[in-house]
Coordinates of C-alpha atoms in Angstrom, one line a residue:
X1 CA 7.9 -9.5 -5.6
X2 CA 7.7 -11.5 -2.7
X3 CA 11.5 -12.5 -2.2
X4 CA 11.4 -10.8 1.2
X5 CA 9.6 -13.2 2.6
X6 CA 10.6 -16.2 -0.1
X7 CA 8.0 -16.0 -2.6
X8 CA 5.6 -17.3 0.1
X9 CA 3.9 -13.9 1.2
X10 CA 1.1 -16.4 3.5
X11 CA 3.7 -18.3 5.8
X12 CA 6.0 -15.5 6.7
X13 CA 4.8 -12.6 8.3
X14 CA 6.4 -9.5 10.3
X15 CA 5.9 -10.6 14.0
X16 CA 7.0 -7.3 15.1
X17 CA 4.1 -5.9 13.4
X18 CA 6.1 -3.0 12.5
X19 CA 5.9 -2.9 8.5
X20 CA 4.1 -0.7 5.7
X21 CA 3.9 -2.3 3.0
X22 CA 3.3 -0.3 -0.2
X23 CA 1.2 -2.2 -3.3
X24 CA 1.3 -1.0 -6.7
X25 CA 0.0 -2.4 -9.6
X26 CA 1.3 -1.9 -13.1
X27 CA -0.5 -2.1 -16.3
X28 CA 0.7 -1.7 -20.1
X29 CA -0.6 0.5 -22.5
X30 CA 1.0 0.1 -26.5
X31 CA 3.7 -2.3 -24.9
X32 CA 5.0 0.3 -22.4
X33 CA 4.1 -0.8 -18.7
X34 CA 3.3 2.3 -16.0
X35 CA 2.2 2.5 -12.2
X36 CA -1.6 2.4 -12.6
X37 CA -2.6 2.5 -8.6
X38 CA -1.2 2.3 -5.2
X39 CA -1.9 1.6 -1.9
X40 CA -0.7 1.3 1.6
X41 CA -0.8 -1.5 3.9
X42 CA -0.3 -1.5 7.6
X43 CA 0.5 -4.2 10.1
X44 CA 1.1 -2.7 13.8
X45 CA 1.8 -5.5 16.5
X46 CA -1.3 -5.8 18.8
X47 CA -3.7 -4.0 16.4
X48 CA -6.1 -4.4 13.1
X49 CA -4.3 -4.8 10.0
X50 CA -4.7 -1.3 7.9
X51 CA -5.4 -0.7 4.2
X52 CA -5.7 2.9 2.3
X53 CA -6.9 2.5 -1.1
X54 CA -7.7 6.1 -2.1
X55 CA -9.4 6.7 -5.4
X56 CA -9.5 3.1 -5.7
X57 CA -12.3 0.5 -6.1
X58 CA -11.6 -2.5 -3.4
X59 CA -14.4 -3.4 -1.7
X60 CA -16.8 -1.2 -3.6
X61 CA -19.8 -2.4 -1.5
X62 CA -18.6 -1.6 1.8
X63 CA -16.1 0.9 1.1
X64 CA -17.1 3.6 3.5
X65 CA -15.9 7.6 2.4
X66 CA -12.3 7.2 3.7
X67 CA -10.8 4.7 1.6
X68 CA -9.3 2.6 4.4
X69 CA -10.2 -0.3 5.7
X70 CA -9.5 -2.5 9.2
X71 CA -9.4 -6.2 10.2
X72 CA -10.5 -9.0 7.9
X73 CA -11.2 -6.2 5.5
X74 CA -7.2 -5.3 5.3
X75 CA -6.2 -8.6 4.3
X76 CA -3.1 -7.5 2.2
X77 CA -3.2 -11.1 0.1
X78 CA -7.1 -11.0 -0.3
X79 CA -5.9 -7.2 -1.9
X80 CA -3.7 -8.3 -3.8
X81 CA -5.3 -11.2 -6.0
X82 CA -8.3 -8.6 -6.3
X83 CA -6.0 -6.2 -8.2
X84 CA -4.6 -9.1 -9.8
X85 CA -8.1 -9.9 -10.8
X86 CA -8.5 -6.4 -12.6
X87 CA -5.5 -7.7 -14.9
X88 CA -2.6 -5.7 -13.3
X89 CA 0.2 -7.0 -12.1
X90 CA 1.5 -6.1 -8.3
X91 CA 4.1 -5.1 -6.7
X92 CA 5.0 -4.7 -3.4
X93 CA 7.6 -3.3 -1.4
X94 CA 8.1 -3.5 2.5
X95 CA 8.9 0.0 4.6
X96 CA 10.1 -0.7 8.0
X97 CA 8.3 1.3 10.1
X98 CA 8.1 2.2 13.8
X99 CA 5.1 2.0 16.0
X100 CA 4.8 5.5 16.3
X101 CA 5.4 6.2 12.1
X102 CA 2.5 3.7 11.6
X103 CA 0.5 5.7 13.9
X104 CA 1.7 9.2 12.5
X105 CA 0.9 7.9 9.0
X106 CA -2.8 5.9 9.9
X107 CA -3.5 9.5 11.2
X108 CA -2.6 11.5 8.5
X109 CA -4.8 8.7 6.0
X110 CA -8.0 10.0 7.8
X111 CA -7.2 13.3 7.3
X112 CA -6.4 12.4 3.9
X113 CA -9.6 10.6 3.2
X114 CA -10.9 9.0 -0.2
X115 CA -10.3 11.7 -3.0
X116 CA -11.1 10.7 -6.4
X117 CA -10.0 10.6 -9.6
X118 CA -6.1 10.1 -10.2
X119 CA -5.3 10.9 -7.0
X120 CA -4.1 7.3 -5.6
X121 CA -0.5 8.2 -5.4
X122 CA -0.6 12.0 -4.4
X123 CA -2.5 10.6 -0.8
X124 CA -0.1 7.6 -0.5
X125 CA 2.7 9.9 -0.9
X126 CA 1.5 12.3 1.1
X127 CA 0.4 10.1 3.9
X128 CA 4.4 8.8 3.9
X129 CA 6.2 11.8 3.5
X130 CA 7.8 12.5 6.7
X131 CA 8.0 9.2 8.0
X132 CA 10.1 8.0 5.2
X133 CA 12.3 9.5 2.6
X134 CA 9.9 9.4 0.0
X135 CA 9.2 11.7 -2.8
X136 CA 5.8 13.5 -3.0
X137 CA 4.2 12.6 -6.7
X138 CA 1.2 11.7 -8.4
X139 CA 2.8 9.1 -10.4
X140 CA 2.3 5.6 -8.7
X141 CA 5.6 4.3 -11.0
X142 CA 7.2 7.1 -9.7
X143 CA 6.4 6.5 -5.9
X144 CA 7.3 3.0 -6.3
X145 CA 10.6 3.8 -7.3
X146 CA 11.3 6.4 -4.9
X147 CA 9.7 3.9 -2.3
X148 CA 12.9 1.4 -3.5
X149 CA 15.2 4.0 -1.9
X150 CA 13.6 5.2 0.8
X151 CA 14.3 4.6 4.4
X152 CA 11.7 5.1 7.3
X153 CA 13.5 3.9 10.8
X154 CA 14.2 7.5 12.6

């Protein structure tokens, strides 16, 4: 999952700031494995690190109504080992993104807000589609694998 960056996701880090990462985490059910959740990470040189985590349960205590966080609270590896915690196993995959996409797609996130229920990968997709060639679904699986084709850079 982490070959981008040679399976050492703490020592090599976009210094142009100008990635989305996507997170998904797969569980099995009766042997058969599915996209359970997913979530967006955003790293924009010269600005708070940015996660969205709608309909999800990261930082239940402080989790405000939007379901995104900023700063220490975005720490993508600190996000990670909590849904690795949960049982799941993650996935990542890297979108390279412009300034203005992140920008166009942090903005759309607060429109978005923090809907409920199974809703994680509807308001992911949503928040990407137009910045990247991604399809809209409800499905994390499916946005993960739509996210493996996609291209972002206009």
């Amino acid at each position: 999952t982490y070959s981008y960056v040679t399976n050492n996701p703490i020592s090599y880090i976009d210094e142009t700031g100008l990635e989305t990462t996507l997170i998904t985490t797969f569980d099995t059910f009766a042997g058969i494995e599915y996209g359970s959740h997913t979530a967006l990470h955003i790293l924009t040189a010269g600005e708070d690190a940015f996660l969205y985590d709608p309909a999800g349960s990261y930082n239940a205590l402080t989790r405000g109504s939007g379901g995104f966080f900023d700063g220490d609270e975005a720490n993508l590896q600190k996000y990670i080992d909590y849904q690795k915690g949960t049982g799941s196993i993650v996935r990542t995959l890297t979108l390279p993104t412009t300034k203005a996409q992140e920008e166009a797609i942090k903005i759309k996130i607060e429109g978005l807000g923090d809907p409920r229920g199974f809703s994680c990968a509807a308001s992911v997709s949503s928040a990407l589609v137009g910045q990247c060639s991604v399809a809209q679904t409800k499905l994390p699986g499916k946005l993960y694998d739509s996210a493996k084709k996609a291209s972002c850079n206009k």
